[in-house]
Amino acid sequence: PHSGARTMLPLLLLLLAAAHGLDDLPALKAPVLANSSLGGQITTSTFVLEQPRCVFKNVPEDTVIWLVVADPSAVPDFNNSVEPGGPGREFQQFLNGSFAYMTLNTTILNYPCPKNPGDITVLRVGSETSCATDKARPTCNGPLPGPGPYQVKFLALNGSKPVAQTAWSEPITLKKAQPSGSISVLGSGHSAGMIALTSILSILFAILLAGLLAMLIWGLDASSGSSTFSKPEAVTVRRYNTHHAYDQPAARL
Amino acid sequence: MARSDDGIRILQGLLVFGNVVIGMCGIALTAECIFFVSNPHGLYPLLEATGNDDIYAAAWIGIFVGFALLALSILGIVAVIKSNRTLLLVYIILMLITYAFEMASCITAATQRDFLTPNLFLKQMLERYNKSEAVNNNDKRMTEGVTKTWDKLMLQSQCCGVQGPTDWQDYTSAFRTTHSDADYPWPRNCCVMNAQGSPINLDGCKLGVPGYYNSNGCYDAISGPMNTHAWGVAWFGFAILCWTFFVLLGTMFYWSRVEY
């Protein structure tokens, strides 16, 4: 029974190691999106991550850091040992046969630690459009095919051996564009100013028309009313009246 | 009799003064409307493409009403001084016709201004800016007008989109069908340009780094001039019409007191 337990223990450890994806690398700090003050932090086919500065310590100088982009369904069974761009890891087949791909490879020397304060140290995922359909470039950093969500992590490879990894990021969902035809252009109704202007002008015009009507009806009736005033020449008529009676008819023109 | 004579003289004086003011306002109205019709901010193609450029029609009417007011005010002064009933009647009737036209202009300008909402320009920009296929010649002309106007606007006013660069992300557009999101998250003119007309930092612009792209929307640059235009035509016209109302009432009263 004791010898059985002794062989069981290594077997148990082996099974645990297999359950963890064949390599027992500790999970370092997960990748995060760049500062939200960047207008292009998330677009409909790209997103921007912070560079993994001061995350990979104690790795050899010729280590290459890769970015792994995966569909959340591929995260639990992700195998770190599959070659970047290998079968099941082609960018061009992403979400169409491959459910993860690796890209943005660079040596650890490009992520110096500590970073200069004030430097913008970001990685734009999805910026390479030239190789998006080029099957000869399976590690292309091409635009993402849909709004996601996606999960990413950094993987440090020395040759082809994984030496360090970060934890998986939170799921990143990209923007989804609504159709422009759905924008409603119906106005919010008429403003108060316009209503006031229309009503006041209409009332004034109505009063003027009424005045014109009154003027024509009464004015034509009372053309010889006693309250009418005489024309300016009539002032001289009065003077003529007192001196020359025969000038009166001529003055009435 | 002397008292009513004095009263009538005062009324004559007031009417002459009223007509002088109407004449000057007519000149001012014509000048203002010519200014607006000359499209100083280059935004007319945007209005034309909405299919509803009535605030320009209102400004055109304003030009002719201004001339009419000037001519009629001179007629009015002559008619009041001569106390000629026929002339006064002609003056009143022609003034009422001009009044009606100016009323139409004011109400049109005020109503159409309410129609010009941010969403209207947003939808138009998304559907027309950089549209590649045109249905007919008229459509092509309007598309080119909209594209050129937006390019100039974004460059001169340092703005992007109607509410901001996110307009290009939040909605599909004619621009998006020919320019991929990864290469052009927003049009090139949203980038801050150097003196030669190219972006000072293209990657910074695509990333959306503040200082390398225009992060504010263009709606203020569009609505400012249009508001000035519409309210200028509508409310100045309203003021003239209020003044003209009193002058016309006085003239009607004067006419009824003139004997043949």
Coordinates of C-alpha atoms in Angstrom, one line a residue:
Chain A
P1 CA 0.0 0.0 0.0
H2 CA 2.9 2.4 0.8
S3 CA 4.6 1.8 -2.6
G4 CA 1.2 2.4 -4.2
A5 CA 0.9 5.8 -2.6
R6 CA 4.4 6.7 -3.6
T7 CA 3.7 6.0 -7.3
M8 CA 0.3 7.7 -7.0
L9 CA 1.8 11.0 -5.9
P10 CA 4.0 11.6 -9.0
L11 CA 1.1 10.4 -11.2
L12 CA -1.2 12.9 -9.5
L13 CA 1.4 15.7 -10.0
L14 CA 1.7 14.7 -13.6
L15 CA -2.0 14.8 -14.1
L16 CA -2.2 18.3 -12.4
A17 CA 0.5 19.5 -14.7
A18 CA -1.4 18.3 -17.7
A19 CA -4.5 20.0 -16.5
H20 CA -2.6 23.3 -16.3
G21 CA -1.5 23.0 -20.0
L22 CA 1.6 21.1 -19.7
D23 CA 3.7 23.9 -18.3
D24 CA 3.5 25.3 -14.9
L25 CA 4.4 28.9 -15.6
P26 CA 3.2 31.4 -13.0
A27 CA 0.7 33.9 -14.3
L28 CA 2.1 37.5 -14.2
K29 CA 0.1 40.7 -14.2
A30 CA -2.6 40.6 -16.9
P31 CA -2.5 43.0 -19.9
V32 CA -4.6 46.1 -19.5
L33 CA -6.2 48.5 -22.1
A34 CA -4.4 51.8 -22.6
N35 CA -5.5 55.0 -20.9
S36 CA -9.0 55.9 -21.8
S37 CA -7.9 59.4 -22.8
L38 CA -6.8 57.9 -26.1
G39 CA -9.7 58.5 -28.5
G40 CA -8.8 55.3 -30.4
Q41 CA -8.6 53.0 -27.3
I42 CA -11.3 50.8 -28.7
T43 CA -12.6 51.1 -32.3
T44 CA -14.7 48.6 -34.3
S45 CA -11.7 46.5 -35.3
T46 CA -8.8 47.6 -33.2
F47 CA -7.9 48.1 -29.6
V48 CA -4.9 49.5 -27.7
L49 CA -3.0 47.8 -24.9
E50 CA -0.4 49.0 -22.5
Q51 CA 3.0 47.6 -23.2
P52 CA 4.1 44.9 -20.7
R53 CA 6.8 47.1 -19.1
C54 CA 8.4 45.7 -15.9
V55 CA 6.2 42.6 -16.1
F56 CA 8.8 40.1 -17.4
K57 CA 11.6 40.1 -14.9
N58 CA 14.5 37.6 -14.9
V59 CA 14.1 36.4 -18.5
P60 CA 17.1 35.9 -20.8
E61 CA 17.9 38.9 -23.1
D62 CA 17.0 37.0 -26.3
T63 CA 13.5 36.2 -25.2
V64 CA 10.7 37.2 -27.6
I65 CA 7.5 38.4 -26.1
W66 CA 4.4 37.5 -28.1
L67 CA 0.8 38.8 -27.8
V68 CA -1.8 36.0 -27.8
V69 CA -5.3 37.1 -28.9
A70 CA -8.0 34.5 -28.3
D71 CA -11.7 33.9 -28.4
P72 CA -12.9 33.4 -24.8
S73 CA -13.8 29.8 -25.8
A74 CA -10.2 29.0 -26.4
V75 CA -8.9 30.3 -23.1
P76 CA -9.4 27.4 -20.8
D77 CA -7.5 24.8 -23.0
F78 CA -4.9 27.2 -24.4
N79 CA -1.7 25.3 -25.2
N80 CA 1.4 27.6 -24.8
S81 CA 3.6 25.2 -26.7
V82 CA 1.9 25.5 -30.1
E83 CA 4.2 27.3 -32.6
P84 CA 3.1 30.9 -33.4
G85 CA 1.4 30.9 -36.7
G86 CA 1.2 27.1 -36.6
P87 CA -2.0 25.1 -37.3
G88 CA -4.9 26.5 -35.4
R89 CA -3.0 29.7 -34.8
E90 CA -3.3 31.5 -38.1
F91 CA -4.6 35.1 -38.0
Q92 CA -6.3 34.7 -41.4
Q93 CA -8.4 31.8 -40.0
F94 CA -9.2 33.6 -36.8
L95 CA -12.8 32.7 -35.8
N96 CA -13.0 30.5 -38.8
G97 CA -11.0 27.4 -37.7
S98 CA -8.4 29.0 -35.4
F99 CA -9.6 30.4 -32.1
A100 CA -6.4 32.1 -31.1
Y101 CA -3.4 33.7 -32.8
M102 CA -0.1 35.2 -31.8
T103 CA 1.3 38.5 -33.1
L104 CA 3.2 41.6 -32.2
N105 CA 6.4 39.7 -31.4
T106 CA 9.3 41.7 -30.2
T107 CA 12.4 41.1 -28.0
I108 CA 12.3 41.9 -24.3
L109 CA 14.8 44.7 -25.0
N110 CA 12.0 46.8 -26.6
Y111 CA 10.2 46.8 -23.3
P112 CA 12.8 48.4 -21.0
C113 CA 12.0 48.8 -17.4
P114 CA 11.4 51.3 -15.8
K115 CA 9.6 53.2 -18.5
N116 CA 10.2 57.0 -19.0
P117 CA 7.4 58.9 -17.3
G118 CA 5.4 60.8 -20.0
D119 CA 6.2 58.3 -22.7
I120 CA 3.2 56.8 -24.4
T121 CA 3.9 53.1 -24.3
V122 CA 1.1 51.3 -26.1
L123 CA 0.5 48.5 -28.5
R124 CA -2.2 48.9 -31.2
V125 CA -3.8 45.5 -31.9
G126 CA -5.2 45.4 -35.4
S127 CA -3.2 48.0 -37.2
E128 CA -1.7 46.0 -40.0
T129 CA -4.1 45.9 -42.9
S130 CA -1.6 45.0 -45.6
C131 CA -1.2 41.4 -44.5
A132 CA -4.8 40.8 -43.3
T133 CA -5.5 38.4 -46.2
D134 CA -1.9 37.2 -46.8
K135 CA -1.8 33.5 -45.8
A136 CA 2.0 33.7 -45.8
R137 CA 1.9 35.9 -42.8
P138 CA -0.1 34.0 -40.1
T139 CA 1.3 36.2 -37.3
C140 CA -0.1 39.3 -38.9
N141 CA -1.4 42.0 -36.6
G142 CA -4.5 42.4 -38.7
P143 CA -7.8 44.1 -37.9
L144 CA -10.1 42.0 -35.7
P145 CA -13.0 40.4 -37.6
G146 CA -15.8 41.3 -35.2
P147 CA -16.8 43.1 -32.0
G148 CA -15.5 40.1 -29.9
P149 CA -15.2 39.8 -26.9
Y150 CA -11.6 38.8 -27.0
Q151 CA -9.1 37.9 -24.3
V152 CA -5.3 38.6 -24.6
K153 CA -2.2 37.6 -22.7
F154 CA 1.6 38.0 -23.2
L155 CA 3.8 34.9 -23.7
A156 CA 7.5 35.0 -23.5
L157 CA 9.2 32.4 -25.7
N158 CA 12.9 31.6 -25.7
G159 CA 13.4 29.9 -29.0
S160 CA 10.3 27.8 -29.0
K161 CA 10.1 27.2 -25.3
P162 CA 7.6 29.2 -23.2
V163 CA 9.5 30.8 -20.3
A164 CA 6.9 33.2 -18.9
Q165 CA 3.3 34.2 -19.4
T166 CA 0.9 36.8 -18.0
A167 CA -2.6 36.0 -16.9
W168 CA -5.5 36.4 -19.3
S169 CA -7.0 39.9 -19.6
E170 CA -10.6 40.8 -18.9
P171 CA -12.8 40.2 -22.0
I172 CA -12.4 43.1 -24.3
T173 CA -15.4 44.0 -26.4
L174 CA -15.0 46.3 -29.4
K175 CA -17.4 48.9 -30.7
K176 CA -20.3 47.9 -32.8
A177 CA -21.4 50.3 -35.5
Q178 CA -25.1 51.0 -35.7
P179 CA -26.6 51.5 -39.2
S180 CA -26.7 55.2 -40.1
G181 CA -30.2 54.8 -41.4
S182 CA -31.4 54.3 -37.9
I183 CA -30.7 57.9 -36.9
S184 CA -33.9 59.7 -36.3
V185 CA -34.0 63.2 -37.8
L186 CA -37.4 64.2 -36.6
G187 CA -37.2 67.5 -34.9
S188 CA -38.1 68.1 -31.3
G189 CA -41.0 70.4 -32.2
H190 CA -41.1 74.1 -32.6
S191 CA -39.2 76.4 -30.4
A192 CA -40.9 79.0 -28.2
G193 CA -39.4 81.8 -30.2
M194 CA -40.8 80.7 -33.4
I195 CA -44.3 80.2 -32.0
A196 CA -44.2 83.7 -30.4
L197 CA -43.0 85.3 -33.7
T198 CA -45.6 83.6 -35.8
S199 CA -48.5 84.4 -33.5
I200 CA -47.6 88.0 -32.9
L201 CA -47.1 88.6 -36.6
S202 CA -50.4 87.0 -37.5
I203 CA -52.3 89.1 -35.0
L204 CA -50.7 92.3 -36.2
F205 CA -51.5 91.4 -39.8
A206 CA -55.0 90.6 -38.9
I207 CA -55.4 94.0 -37.2
L208 CA -54.0 95.8 -40.2
L209 CA -56.4 94.0 -42.6
A210 CA -59.3 94.9 -40.2
G211 CA -58.1 98.4 -40.2
L212 CA -58.0 98.5 -44.0
L213 CA -61.5 97.2 -44.2
A214 CA -62.8 99.7 -41.6
M215 CA -61.0 102.5 -43.3
L216 CA -62.5 101.7 -46.7
I217 CA -66.0 101.2 -45.4
W218 CA -66.2 104.2 -43.0
G219 CA -63.8 106.4 -45.0
L220 CA -65.9 106.2 -48.1
D221 CA -69.1 106.8 -46.1
A222 CA -67.8 109.8 -44.2
S223 CA -66.0 111.6 -47.0
S224 CA -67.6 114.8 -46.0
G225 CA -67.7 114.4 -42.2
S226 CA -67.4 117.3 -39.9
S227 CA -64.2 116.0 -38.2
T228 CA -62.2 115.9 -41.4
F229 CA -59.4 118.4 -41.6
S230 CA -58.8 120.6 -44.5
K231 CA -55.8 120.4 -46.7
P232 CA -52.9 122.9 -46.0
E233 CA -54.2 125.1 -48.9
A234 CA -57.4 125.5 -47.0
V235 CA -55.7 127.7 -44.5
T236 CA -55.3 130.3 -47.3
V237 CA -58.9 129.7 -48.3
R238 CA -60.0 131.2 -45.0
R239 CA -57.9 134.3 -45.6
Y240 CA -59.4 134.6 -49.2
N241 CA -62.8 134.3 -47.7
T242 CA -62.4 137.3 -45.6
H243 CA -60.9 139.4 -48.4
H244 CA -61.8 137.9 -51.9
A245 CA -65.0 136.0 -52.2
Y246 CA -64.6 135.1 -55.9
D247 CA -61.4 133.0 -55.2
Q248 CA -63.3 130.4 -53.2
P249 CA -64.2 127.8 -55.9
A250 CA -60.7 127.7 -57.2
A251 CA -59.2 127.0 -53.8
R252 CA -61.3 123.8 -53.3
L253 CA -59.3 121.7 -55.8
Chain B
M1 CA -59.7 123.9 -35.5
A2 CA -56.2 125.1 -34.7
R3 CA -55.8 122.3 -32.1
S4 CA -56.9 119.6 -34.5
D5 CA -54.7 121.2 -37.2
D6 CA -51.7 120.9 -34.8
G7 CA -52.7 117.3 -34.0
I8 CA -52.7 116.5 -37.7
R9 CA -49.4 118.2 -38.2
I10 CA -47.9 116.2 -35.4
L11 CA -49.3 113.0 -37.0
Q12 CA -47.9 114.1 -40.4
G13 CA -44.5 114.6 -38.8
L14 CA -44.6 111.3 -37.1
L15 CA -45.6 109.5 -40.2
V16 CA -42.8 111.1 -42.2
F17 CA -40.4 110.1 -39.4
G18 CA -41.8 106.6 -39.4
N19 CA -41.4 106.2 -43.1
V20 CA -37.8 107.5 -42.9
V21 CA -37.0 104.7 -40.4
I22 CA -38.8 102.2 -42.6
G23 CA -36.6 103.2 -45.5
M24 CA -33.4 102.9 -43.6
C25 CA -34.5 99.6 -42.2
G26 CA -35.3 98.4 -45.7
I27 CA -31.7 99.2 -46.8
A28 CA -30.3 97.4 -43.7
L29 CA -32.5 94.4 -44.4
T30 CA -31.4 94.2 -48.0
A31 CA -27.7 94.5 -47.0
E32 CA -28.1 91.8 -44.3
C33 CA -29.9 89.4 -46.6
I34 CA -27.3 89.9 -49.4
F35 CA -24.6 89.1 -46.8
F36 CA -26.3 85.8 -45.8
V37 CA -27.1 84.8 -49.4
S38 CA -23.4 85.2 -50.3
N39 CA -22.7 82.2 -48.2
P40 CA -19.8 83.6 -46.2
H41 CA -19.2 80.4 -44.2
G42 CA -19.4 78.1 -47.1
L43 CA -22.1 76.0 -45.5
Y44 CA -24.7 76.2 -48.3
P45 CA -23.9 72.8 -49.8
L46 CA -24.8 71.1 -46.5
L47 CA -28.2 72.9 -46.5
E48 CA -28.8 72.1 -50.1
A49 CA -28.2 68.4 -49.5
T50 CA -30.8 68.3 -46.7
G51 CA -33.3 69.2 -49.4
N52 CA -34.6 72.0 -47.3
D53 CA -32.7 75.3 -47.8
D54 CA -35.7 77.5 -47.1
I55 CA -33.7 79.8 -44.9
Y56 CA -32.0 80.9 -48.1
A57 CA -35.3 81.4 -49.7
A58 CA -36.3 83.6 -46.7
A59 CA -33.1 85.6 -47.2
W60 CA -33.8 86.1 -50.9
I61 CA -37.3 87.4 -50.1
G62 CA -35.7 89.7 -47.6
I63 CA -33.6 91.3 -50.3
F64 CA -36.6 92.2 -52.4
V65 CA -38.7 93.2 -49.4
G66 CA -35.9 95.6 -48.3
F67 CA -35.9 97.3 -51.7
A68 CA -39.7 97.5 -51.7
L69 CA -39.7 99.0 -48.2
L70 CA -37.3 101.7 -49.3
A71 CA -39.4 102.6 -52.4
L72 CA -42.6 102.5 -50.5
S73 CA -41.3 104.7 -47.7
I74 CA -40.4 107.4 -50.2
L75 CA -43.9 107.0 -51.7
G76 CA -45.3 107.3 -48.2
I77 CA -43.4 110.5 -47.4
V78 CA -44.6 112.1 -50.6
A79 CA -48.2 110.9 -50.0
V80 CA -48.3 112.2 -46.4
I81 CA -46.9 115.6 -47.3
K82 CA -49.2 116.0 -50.2
S83 CA -52.2 114.6 -48.2
N84 CA -53.3 112.9 -51.4
R85 CA -55.9 110.2 -50.7
T86 CA -55.2 108.2 -53.8
L87 CA -51.5 108.0 -53.1
L88 CA -52.1 107.2 -49.5
L89 CA -54.4 104.3 -50.5
V90 CA -51.9 103.0 -53.0
Y91 CA -49.2 103.3 -50.3
I92 CA -51.3 101.4 -47.7
I93 CA -52.2 98.6 -50.1
L94 CA -48.7 98.1 -51.4
M95 CA -47.3 98.2 -47.9
L96 CA -49.7 95.5 -46.8
I97 CA -48.6 93.3 -49.7
T98 CA -44.9 93.8 -48.7
Y99 CA -45.9 93.2 -45.1
A100 CA -47.3 89.8 -46.1
F101 CA -44.1 88.8 -47.9
E102 CA -41.9 89.9 -45.1
M103 CA -44.1 87.9 -42.7
A104 CA -43.7 84.8 -44.8
S105 CA -39.9 85.3 -44.8
C106 CA -39.7 85.7 -41.1
I107 CA -41.9 82.7 -40.3
T108 CA -40.0 80.6 -42.9
A109 CA -36.6 81.5 -41.4
A110 CA -37.8 80.7 -37.9
T111 CA -39.5 77.5 -38.7
Q112 CA -36.7 76.1 -40.9
R113 CA -34.1 76.9 -38.2
D114 CA -35.9 74.5 -35.9
F115 CA -35.5 71.8 -38.5
L116 CA -31.7 71.9 -38.5
T117 CA -30.9 69.5 -35.7
P118 CA -27.5 67.8 -35.0
N119 CA -29.0 64.4 -36.1
L120 CA -29.9 65.8 -39.5
F121 CA -26.3 66.8 -40.2
L122 CA -25.0 63.6 -38.6
K123 CA -27.1 61.4 -40.9
Q124 CA -26.2 63.5 -43.9
M125 CA -22.5 63.4 -43.2
L126 CA -22.5 59.6 -42.6
E127 CA -24.5 59.0 -45.8
R128 CA -22.8 61.4 -48.1
Y129 CA -19.3 62.2 -47.0
N130 CA -16.9 60.5 -49.5
K131 CA -19.7 58.5 -51.0
S132 CA -18.3 56.6 -54.0
E133 CA -21.3 55.7 -56.2
A134 CA -23.8 58.3 -57.1
V135 CA -27.4 57.7 -58.3
N136 CA -27.5 60.6 -60.8
N137 CA -25.8 63.8 -61.7
N138 CA -27.6 65.8 -59.1
D139 CA -26.8 63.3 -56.4
K140 CA -23.1 63.4 -57.4
R141 CA -23.0 67.2 -57.3
M142 CA -24.5 67.2 -53.8
T143 CA -22.2 64.5 -52.6
E144 CA -19.2 66.4 -53.9
G145 CA -20.5 69.6 -52.2
V146 CA -21.0 67.8 -48.9
T147 CA -17.5 66.2 -49.0
K148 CA -15.7 69.4 -49.9
T149 CA -17.6 71.4 -47.3
W150 CA -16.8 68.9 -44.5
D151 CA -13.2 68.6 -45.5
K152 CA -12.8 72.4 -45.4
L153 CA -14.8 72.6 -42.1
M154 CA -12.8 70.0 -40.3
L155 CA -9.6 71.7 -41.4
Q156 CA -10.5 75.2 -40.6
S157 CA -12.5 74.8 -37.4
Q158 CA -10.3 72.0 -36.1
C159 CA -13.1 69.6 -35.4
C160 CA -14.2 66.1 -36.4
G161 CA -17.6 64.7 -37.0
V162 CA -20.8 66.3 -35.8
Q163 CA -20.6 65.4 -32.1
G164 CA -17.0 64.1 -32.2
P165 CA -14.7 61.5 -33.8
T166 CA -16.7 58.7 -32.2
D167 CA -19.5 59.4 -34.8
W168 CA -17.3 57.5 -37.2
Q169 CA -17.1 54.6 -34.8
D170 CA -20.7 54.5 -33.6
Y171 CA -22.4 54.4 -37.0
T172 CA -21.8 52.8 -40.4
S173 CA -21.1 55.3 -43.1
A174 CA -20.3 55.7 -46.8
F175 CA -16.8 56.6 -45.8
R176 CA -16.4 53.3 -43.9
T177 CA -17.3 51.2 -47.0
T178 CA -14.2 52.6 -48.8
H179 CA -11.8 53.2 -45.9
S180 CA -11.1 50.5 -43.4
D181 CA -11.5 51.2 -39.7
A182 CA -7.9 50.1 -38.9
D183 CA -6.3 52.6 -41.4
Y184 CA -8.9 55.3 -41.0
P185 CA -10.7 55.3 -37.6
W186 CA -11.8 58.8 -38.7
P187 CA -11.1 60.8 -41.9
R188 CA -7.6 62.2 -42.4
N189 CA -8.8 65.8 -42.0
C190 CA -9.6 65.0 -38.4
C191 CA -5.8 64.9 -37.8
V192 CA -3.9 68.0 -36.7
M193 CA -2.1 69.1 -39.8
N194 CA 1.2 70.9 -40.4
A195 CA 1.7 73.8 -42.7
Q196 CA 2.0 71.5 -45.7
G197 CA -1.3 69.9 -45.1
S198 CA -0.3 66.5 -43.9
P199 CA -0.8 65.1 -40.4
I200 CA 1.9 65.9 -37.9
N201 CA 1.8 62.4 -36.5
L202 CA -0.3 59.9 -38.4
D203 CA 0.0 57.1 -35.8
G204 CA -0.8 59.6 -33.0
C205 CA -3.9 60.6 -35.0
K206 CA -5.0 57.0 -35.5
L207 CA -4.5 56.2 -31.8
G208 CA -6.4 59.2 -30.8
V209 CA -3.7 60.9 -28.8
P210 CA -4.9 64.3 -27.6
G211 CA -3.1 67.0 -29.5
Y212 CA -2.7 64.9 -32.7
Y213 CA -6.3 64.7 -33.7
N214 CA -9.4 67.0 -33.4
S215 CA -11.5 65.6 -30.5
N216 CA -14.4 68.1 -30.6
G217 CA -17.4 68.0 -32.9
C218 CA -18.2 70.4 -35.7
Y219 CA -21.8 71.1 -34.7
D220 CA -21.0 74.4 -33.0
A221 CA -19.2 75.5 -36.1
I222 CA -22.2 74.7 -38.3
S223 CA -25.0 75.8 -36.0
G224 CA -23.4 79.1 -35.0
P225 CA -23.5 80.7 -38.5
M226 CA -26.9 79.1 -39.3
N227 CA -28.5 80.5 -36.1
T228 CA -27.1 83.9 -36.9
H229 CA -28.5 83.7 -40.4
A230 CA -32.0 82.4 -39.4
W231 CA -32.5 84.6 -36.4
G232 CA -31.0 87.6 -38.2
V233 CA -33.6 87.3 -40.9
A234 CA -36.4 86.4 -38.6
W235 CA -36.1 88.8 -35.7
F236 CA -34.8 91.8 -37.6
G237 CA -37.8 91.3 -40.0
F238 CA -40.0 91.0 -36.9
A239 CA -38.8 94.3 -35.6
I240 CA -39.3 96.0 -38.9
L241 CA -42.8 94.6 -39.1
C242 CA -43.7 95.8 -35.6
W243 CA -42.6 99.3 -36.5
T244 CA -44.4 99.2 -39.8
F245 CA -47.6 98.1 -38.1
F246 CA -47.7 101.3 -36.1
V247 CA -46.8 103.5 -39.2
L248 CA -49.6 101.8 -41.2
L249 CA -52.1 102.3 -38.5
G250 CA -51.2 105.9 -38.3
T251 CA -51.4 106.2 -42.1
M252 CA -54.9 104.6 -42.1
F253 CA -56.0 107.1 -39.5
Y254 CA -54.5 109.9 -41.4
W255 CA -56.2 108.7 -44.7
S256 CA -59.6 108.7 -43.0
R257 CA -59.1 112.3 -41.9
V258 CA -58.0 113.7 -45.3
E259 CA -60.9 115.2 -47.2
Y260 CA -61.2 114.9 -51.0

